[in-house]
């Protein structure tokens, strides 16, 4: 089983979820907060599916100890991506890069991913639009898991989680909001909170994923390659769909904040 990518990152992000400020007749108009039903809906769906699954450990019908562990393994193998099975021609296996986006391996996996999606997804959905953002999330998530499976086509480890799709959201966020302020808690500086623009923090995160992917084996662990594929696809999609005119030059200081502690 592939664990959550956020548990391997050495810093925590807290990003300003700013809205556009537009000047009207020489004065700033207060930003209007728009709903983000797709982002919230994805979060709710992932949480509900996790709570009723054996991965949560809350349903006594799955048993305990060895019985629960066996149920979890069967659950991950049924709905997760198994690279070796994906290329054997099974029609059911072709759906697994999509179903795996809504399967999480544990509480830390779920909460880390959903917090990243909440922090970075709302602004990205507002800029892309609801329908496009949903297709973007599903499509990039599918391709990110497929890219990992192609590179590890001999592996029989189950790959689950929305990390690839959320990495795509981060890539799109970097293009659309490069100057949004991101607070990083750096372990080697005793977790001192330092604020940097997104154009500095998110590429640094991507570099960490690349280094980790280069050193990672083919056993259970974090699917760093899926993060890199998703991040690159997200940035590319934002560039193709929006162009330079859609980028936000700065983030307003009055916007609310969110945070993630990987």
mmCIF file of C-alpha atoms in Angstrom:
data_model
loop_
_atom_site.group_PDB
_atom_site.id
_atom_site.type_symbol
_atom_site.label_atom_id
_atom_site.label_comp_id
_atom_site.label_asym_id
_atom_site.label_seq_id
_atom_site.Cartn_x
_atom_site.Cartn_y
_atom_site.Cartn_z
ATOM 1 C CA UNK A 1 0.000 0.000 0.000
ATOM 2 C CA UNK A 2 1.289 3.466 -0.873
ATOM 3 C CA UNK A 3 1.148 5.795 2.090
ATOM 4 C CA UNK A 4 0.301 9.484 2.022
ATOM 5 C CA UNK A 5 2.774 11.718 0.227
ATOM 6 C CA UNK A 6 2.284 14.465 2.812
ATOM 7 C CA UNK A 7 3.829 12.385 5.584
ATOM 8 C CA UNK A 8 7.135 12.447 3.740
ATOM 9 C CA UNK A 9 7.370 16.209 3.258
ATOM 10 C CA UNK A 10 9.658 17.941 5.765
ATOM 11 C CA UNK A 11 7.735 21.200 5.950
ATOM 12 C CA UNK A 12 4.173 22.363 6.592
ATOM 13 C CA UNK A 13 2.450 24.841 4.355
ATOM 14 C CA UNK A 14 -0.026 27.509 5.319
ATOM 15 C CA UNK A 15 -1.182 29.420 2.296
ATOM 16 C CA UNK A 16 -3.212 32.571 2.024
ATOM 17 C CA UNK A 17 -6.437 31.682 0.266
ATOM 18 C CA UNK A 18 -6.722 35.102 -1.327
ATOM 19 C CA UNK A 19 -9.326 36.372 -3.716
ATOM 20 C CA UNK A 20 -8.779 38.758 -6.595
ATOM 21 C CA UNK A 21 -8.854 42.453 -5.852
ATOM 22 C CA UNK A 22 -9.983 44.567 -8.739
ATOM 23 C CA UNK A 23 -9.717 48.336 -8.900
ATOM 24 C CA UNK A 24 -13.002 50.083 -9.629
ATOM 25 C CA UNK A 25 -12.728 53.804 -10.414
ATOM 26 C CA UNK A 26 -9.474 54.105 -8.536
ATOM 27 C CA UNK A 27 -10.637 52.246 -5.424
ATOM 28 C CA UNK A 28 -10.230 48.638 -4.296
ATOM 29 C CA UNK A 29 -13.393 46.623 -4.258
ATOM 30 C CA UNK A 30 -13.679 44.174 -1.376
ATOM 31 C CA UNK A 31 -13.124 40.595 -2.580
ATOM 32 C CA UNK A 32 -16.242 38.474 -2.904
ATOM 33 C CA UNK A 33 -15.988 34.999 -1.505
ATOM 34 C CA UNK A 34 -17.469 32.468 -3.886
ATOM 35 C CA UNK A 35 -18.424 28.917 -2.949
ATOM 36 C CA UNK A 36 -16.289 26.023 -4.126
ATOM 37 C CA UNK A 37 -18.779 23.122 -4.260
ATOM 38 C CA UNK A 38 -16.508 20.777 -6.203
ATOM 39 C CA UNK A 39 -13.635 21.081 -3.736
ATOM 40 C CA UNK A 40 -15.928 20.676 -0.749
ATOM 41 C CA UNK A 41 -17.816 17.851 -2.432
ATOM 42 C CA UNK A 42 -14.596 15.936 -3.126
ATOM 43 C CA UNK A 43 -13.544 16.352 0.486
ATOM 44 C CA UNK A 44 -16.892 15.134 1.809
ATOM 45 C CA UNK A 45 -16.966 12.182 -0.591
ATOM 46 C CA UNK A 46 -13.445 11.052 0.315
ATOM 47 C CA UNK A 47 -14.208 11.339 4.016
ATOM 48 C CA UNK A 48 -17.490 9.421 3.786
ATOM 49 C CA UNK A 49 -15.967 6.621 1.733
ATOM 50 C CA UNK A 50 -13.106 6.344 4.191
ATOM 51 C CA UNK A 51 -15.388 6.211 7.238
ATOM 52 C CA UNK A 52 -17.400 3.274 5.871
ATOM 53 C CA UNK A 53 -14.335 1.423 4.629
ATOM 54 C CA UNK A 54 -12.226 -1.065 6.624
ATOM 55 C CA UNK A 55 -9.329 1.423 6.445
ATOM 56 C CA UNK A 56 -10.956 3.600 9.109
ATOM 57 C CA UNK A 57 -11.253 0.716 11.587
ATOM 58 C CA UNK A 58 -14.605 2.068 12.797
ATOM 59 C CA UNK A 59 -16.942 -0.595 11.417
ATOM 60 C CA UNK A 60 -17.008 -3.624 13.762
ATOM 61 C CA UNK A 61 -18.382 -5.822 10.986
ATOM 62 C CA UNK A 62 -14.870 -6.055 9.533
ATOM 63 C CA UNK A 63 -13.647 -7.705 12.703
ATOM 64 C CA UNK A 64 -10.447 -6.877 14.516
ATOM 65 C CA UNK A 65 -6.759 -7.721 14.443
ATOM 66 C CA UNK A 66 -6.005 -10.185 11.633
ATOM 67 C CA UNK A 67 -9.536 -10.097 10.232
ATOM 68 C CA UNK A 68 -9.456 -6.316 9.936
ATOM 69 C CA UNK A 69 -6.012 -6.387 8.358
ATOM 70 C CA UNK A 70 -7.170 -8.941 5.771
ATOM 71 C CA UNK A 71 -10.246 -6.826 5.003
ATOM 72 C CA UNK A 72 -8.084 -3.749 4.507
ATOM 73 C CA UNK A 73 -5.748 -5.557 2.135
ATOM 74 C CA UNK A 74 -8.658 -6.883 0.108
ATOM 75 C CA UNK A 75 -10.194 -3.404 -0.008
ATOM 76 C CA UNK A 76 -6.988 -1.802 -1.289
ATOM 77 C CA UNK A 77 -6.462 -4.512 -3.872
ATOM 78 C CA UNK A 78 -10.022 -4.196 -5.161
ATOM 79 C CA UNK A 79 -10.163 -0.403 -5.507
ATOM 80 C CA UNK A 80 -6.493 0.577 -5.703
ATOM 81 C CA UNK A 81 -4.091 0.486 -8.637
ATOM 82 C CA UNK A 82 -1.932 -2.617 -8.971
ATOM 83 C CA UNK A 83 0.533 -1.744 -11.763
ATOM 84 C CA UNK A 84 1.202 -5.353 -12.759
ATOM 85 C CA UNK A 85 -2.530 -5.986 -13.218
ATOM 86 C CA UNK A 86 -3.195 -2.744 -15.057
ATOM 87 C CA UNK A 87 -1.480 -3.863 -18.247
ATOM 88 C CA UNK A 88 -2.850 -7.398 -18.418
ATOM 89 C CA UNK A 89 -5.907 -6.297 -20.390
ATOM 90 C CA UNK A 90 -8.513 -6.441 -17.625
ATOM 91 C CA UNK A 91 -11.292 -3.867 -18.248
ATOM 92 C CA UNK A 92 -11.899 -3.574 -14.508
ATOM 93 C CA UNK A 93 -8.254 -2.698 -13.850
ATOM 94 C CA UNK A 94 -8.495 0.260 -16.238
ATOM 95 C CA UNK A 95 -10.916 1.930 -13.842
ATOM 96 C CA UNK A 96 -8.667 1.588 -10.821
ATOM 97 C CA UNK A 97 -6.628 4.792 -11.406
ATOM 98 C CA UNK A 98 -9.943 6.594 -10.998
ATOM 99 C CA UNK A 99 -11.364 4.647 -8.053
ATOM 100 C CA UNK A 100 -8.022 4.786 -6.243
ATOM 101 C CA UNK A 101 -8.361 8.582 -5.991
ATOM 102 C CA UNK A 102 -11.103 8.102 -3.399
ATOM 103 C CA UNK A 103 -9.363 5.441 -1.323
ATOM 104 C CA UNK A 104 -7.028 6.342 1.539
ATOM 105 C CA UNK A 105 -4.823 4.102 3.614
ATOM 106 C CA UNK A 106 -5.326 5.648 7.045
ATOM 107 C CA UNK A 107 -6.344 8.683 9.049
ATOM 108 C CA UNK A 108 -3.106 10.596 8.501
ATOM 109 C CA UNK A 109 -3.268 9.831 4.788
ATOM 110 C CA UNK A 110 -6.828 11.108 4.527
ATOM 111 C CA UNK A 111 -6.480 14.222 6.686
ATOM 112 C CA UNK A 112 -3.216 15.298 5.080
ATOM 113 C CA UNK A 113 -4.603 15.021 1.568
ATOM 114 C CA UNK A 114 -7.910 16.698 2.374
ATOM 115 C CA UNK A 115 -6.216 19.611 4.103
ATOM 116 C CA UNK A 116 -3.983 20.205 1.096
ATOM 117 C CA UNK A 117 -7.025 20.003 -1.183
ATOM 118 C CA UNK A 118 -8.943 22.468 0.971
ATOM 119 C CA UNK A 119 -6.106 24.993 1.158
ATOM 120 C CA UNK A 120 -5.120 24.975 -2.504
ATOM 121 C CA UNK A 121 -8.289 23.734 -4.195
ATOM 122 C CA UNK A 122 -10.721 26.543 -3.410
ATOM 123 C CA UNK A 123 -8.865 29.296 -5.260
ATOM 124 C CA UNK A 124 -7.970 26.987 -8.117
ATOM 125 C CA UNK A 125 -11.596 25.942 -8.572
ATOM 126 C CA UNK A 126 -12.717 29.575 -8.551
ATOM 127 C CA UNK A 127 -10.295 30.430 -11.301
ATOM 128 C CA UNK A 128 -10.938 27.346 -13.470
ATOM 129 C CA UNK A 129 -14.662 27.014 -12.970
ATOM 130 C CA UNK A 130 -16.513 24.111 -11.399
ATOM 131 C CA UNK A 131 -16.922 21.720 -14.331
ATOM 132 C CA UNK A 132 -13.399 22.265 -15.630
ATOM 133 C CA UNK A 133 -11.896 21.869 -12.158
ATOM 134 C CA UNK A 134 -13.692 18.536 -11.648
ATOM 135 C CA UNK A 135 -12.483 17.193 -14.994
ATOM 136 C CA UNK A 136 -9.021 18.549 -14.231
ATOM 137 C CA UNK A 137 -8.908 16.833 -10.845
ATOM 138 C CA UNK A 138 -10.103 13.469 -12.142
ATOM 139 C CA UNK A 139 -8.105 13.533 -15.357
ATOM 140 C CA UNK A 140 -4.794 14.616 -13.848
ATOM 141 C CA UNK A 141 -5.271 12.229 -10.944
ATOM 142 C CA UNK A 142 -5.877 9.342 -13.338
ATOM 143 C CA UNK A 143 -2.836 10.188 -15.453
ATOM 144 C CA UNK A 144 -0.618 10.682 -12.412
ATOM 145 C CA UNK A 145 -1.401 7.186 -11.120
ATOM 146 C CA UNK A 146 -1.111 5.777 -14.631
ATOM 147 C CA UNK A 147 2.323 7.374 -14.986
ATOM 148 C CA UNK A 148 3.483 5.747 -11.780
ATOM 149 C CA UNK A 149 2.084 2.392 -12.920
ATOM 150 C CA UNK A 150 3.902 2.601 -16.258
ATOM 151 C CA UNK A 151 7.205 3.262 -14.509
ATOM 152 C CA UNK A 152 6.568 0.377 -12.073
ATOM 153 C CA UNK A 153 4.703 -2.060 -14.285
ATOM 154 C CA UNK A 154 6.108 -5.075 -12.410
ATOM 155 C CA UNK A 155 4.894 -3.943 -8.994
ATOM 156 C CA UNK A 156 2.028 -5.688 -7.211
ATOM 157 C CA UNK A 157 1.741 -3.140 -4.432
ATOM 158 C CA UNK A 158 -1.606 -1.363 -4.172
ATOM 159 C CA UNK A 159 -1.496 2.341 -4.956
ATOM 160 C CA UNK A 160 -4.253 4.444 -3.380
ATOM 161 C CA UNK A 161 -4.971 8.058 -2.565
ATOM 162 C CA UNK A 162 -5.705 11.420 -4.174
ATOM 163 C CA UNK A 163 -2.105 12.606 -3.880
ATOM 164 C CA UNK A 164 -1.488 12.718 -7.640
ATOM 165 C CA UNK A 165 -4.632 14.776 -8.260
ATOM 166 C CA UNK A 166 -3.858 17.116 -5.361
ATOM 167 C CA UNK A 167 -0.312 17.540 -6.658
ATOM 168 C CA UNK A 168 -1.905 18.673 -9.923
ATOM 169 C CA UNK A 169 -3.883 21.259 -7.957
ATOM 170 C CA UNK A 170 -0.602 22.493 -6.470
ATOM 171 C CA UNK A 171 0.901 22.776 -9.944
ATOM 172 C CA UNK A 172 -2.076 24.773 -11.208
ATOM 173 C CA UNK A 173 -2.000 26.943 -8.092
ATOM 174 C CA UNK A 174 1.669 27.745 -8.748
ATOM 175 C CA UNK A 175 0.881 29.021 -12.230
ATOM 176 C CA UNK A 176 -2.292 30.893 -11.314
ATOM 177 C CA UNK A 177 -1.165 32.400 -7.999
ATOM 178 C CA UNK A 178 2.644 32.554 -8.077
ATOM 179 C CA UNK A 179 2.908 35.393 -5.564
ATOM 180 C CA UNK A 180 0.449 34.086 -2.979
ATOM 181 C CA UNK A 181 2.227 34.049 0.362
ATOM 182 C CA UNK A 182 2.945 30.615 1.800
ATOM 183 C CA UNK A 183 4.124 30.062 5.365
ATOM 184 C CA UNK A 184 6.581 27.194 5.784
ATOM 185 C CA UNK A 185 7.605 25.536 9.034
ATOM 186 C CA UNK A 186 11.145 24.332 8.432
ATOM 187 C CA UNK A 187 12.391 21.549 10.752
ATOM 188 C CA UNK A 188 16.057 22.501 10.393
ATOM 189 C CA UNK A 189 15.177 25.996 11.664
ATOM 190 C CA UNK A 190 13.330 24.639 14.720
ATOM 191 C CA UNK A 191 9.988 24.986 12.875
ATOM 192 C CA UNK A 192 10.312 28.764 12.702
ATOM 193 C CA UNK A 193 7.437 30.053 10.523
ATOM 194 C CA UNK A 194 8.791 31.861 7.469
ATOM 195 C CA UNK A 195 6.700 33.335 4.668
ATOM 196 C CA UNK A 196 7.675 32.828 1.050
ATOM 197 C CA UNK A 197 5.860 33.296 -2.271
ATOM 198 C CA UNK A 198 4.324 30.223 -3.867
ATOM 199 C CA UNK A 199 6.784 30.421 -6.769
ATOM 200 C CA UNK A 200 9.558 29.620 -4.299
ATOM 201 C CA UNK A 201 7.892 27.122 -1.936
ATOM 202 C CA UNK A 202 6.046 24.892 -4.400
ATOM 203 C CA UNK A 203 8.999 24.308 -6.763
ATOM 204 C CA UNK A 204 11.042 23.490 -3.659
ATOM 205 C CA UNK A 205 8.402 20.927 -2.704
ATOM 206 C CA UNK A 206 8.530 19.490 -6.245
ATOM 207 C CA UNK A 207 12.329 19.254 -6.001
ATOM 208 C CA UNK A 208 11.976 17.272 -2.778
ATOM 209 C CA UNK A 209 9.583 14.906 -4.523
ATOM 210 C CA UNK A 210 12.059 14.414 -7.373
ATOM 211 C CA UNK A 211 14.916 13.655 -4.986
ATOM 212 C CA UNK A 212 12.743 11.253 -3.012
ATOM 213 C CA UNK A 213 11.498 9.528 -6.186
ATOM 214 C CA UNK A 214 15.074 9.023 -7.349
ATOM 215 C CA UNK A 215 15.995 7.330 -4.069
ATOM 216 C CA UNK A 216 12.770 5.399 -3.546
ATOM 217 C CA UNK A 217 12.562 1.659 -4.162
ATOM 218 C CA UNK A 218 9.674 -0.265 -5.636
ATOM 219 C CA UNK A 219 8.252 -1.466 -2.332
ATOM 220 C CA UNK A 220 5.524 0.061 -0.148
ATOM 221 C CA UNK A 221 5.986 3.758 0.472
ATOM 222 C CA UNK A 222 5.110 7.140 -0.965
ATOM 223 C CA UNK A 223 4.394 7.399 -4.701
ATOM 224 C CA UNK A 224 6.679 10.360 -5.340
ATOM 225 C CA UNK A 225 6.624 9.827 -9.096
ATOM 226 C CA UNK A 226 2.835 10.209 -9.138
ATOM 227 C CA UNK A 227 3.257 13.541 -7.335
ATOM 228 C CA UNK A 228 5.727 14.762 -9.942
ATOM 229 C CA UNK A 229 3.530 13.681 -12.847
ATOM 230 C CA UNK A 230 0.476 15.315 -11.278
ATOM 231 C CA UNK A 231 2.349 18.520 -10.451
ATOM 232 C CA UNK A 232 3.661 18.860 -13.991
ATOM 233 C CA UNK A 233 0.279 18.117 -15.546
ATOM 234 C CA UNK A 234 -1.427 20.642 -13.292
ATOM 235 C CA UNK A 235 0.987 23.417 -14.181
ATOM 236 C CA UNK A 236 0.720 22.581 -17.894
ATOM 237 C CA UNK A 237 -3.081 22.541 -17.846
ATOM 238 C CA UNK A 238 -3.247 25.912 -16.085
ATOM 239 C CA UNK A 239 -0.853 27.361 -18.643
ATOM 240 C CA UNK A 240 -2.782 25.982 -21.621
ATOM 241 C CA UNK A 241 -6.239 26.884 -20.343
ATOM 242 C CA UNK A 242 -5.612 30.269 -18.802
ATOM 243 C CA UNK A 243 -2.564 31.920 -20.335
ATOM 244 C CA UNK A 244 -0.635 34.775 -18.790
ATOM 245 C CA UNK A 245 -3.653 37.057 -18.423
ATOM 246 C CA UNK A 246 -5.258 34.726 -15.852
ATOM 247 C CA UNK A 247 -2.382 34.848 -13.370
ATOM 248 C CA UNK A 248 -2.751 36.667 -10.076
ATOM 249 C CA UNK A 249 0.014 39.137 -9.406
ATOM 250 C CA UNK A 250 -0.416 39.313 -5.671
ATOM 251 C CA UNK A 251 -2.572 37.960 -2.859
ATOM 252 C CA UNK A 252 -4.564 40.325 -0.602
ATOM 253 C CA UNK A 253 -3.464 40.399 3.006
ATOM 254 C CA UNK A 254 -7.050 40.341 4.312
ATOM 255 C CA UNK A 255 -7.816 36.896 2.948
ATOM 256 C CA UNK A 256 -8.475 33.969 5.292
ATOM 257 C CA UNK A 257 -5.798 31.382 5.887
ATOM 258 C CA UNK A 258 -5.637 27.632 5.933
ATOM 259 C CA UNK A 259 -2.871 25.335 7.019
ATOM 260 C CA UNK A 260 -1.593 21.819 6.585
ATOM 261 C CA UNK A 261 0.651 19.883 8.928
ATOM 262 C CA UNK A 262 2.049 16.932 6.945
#
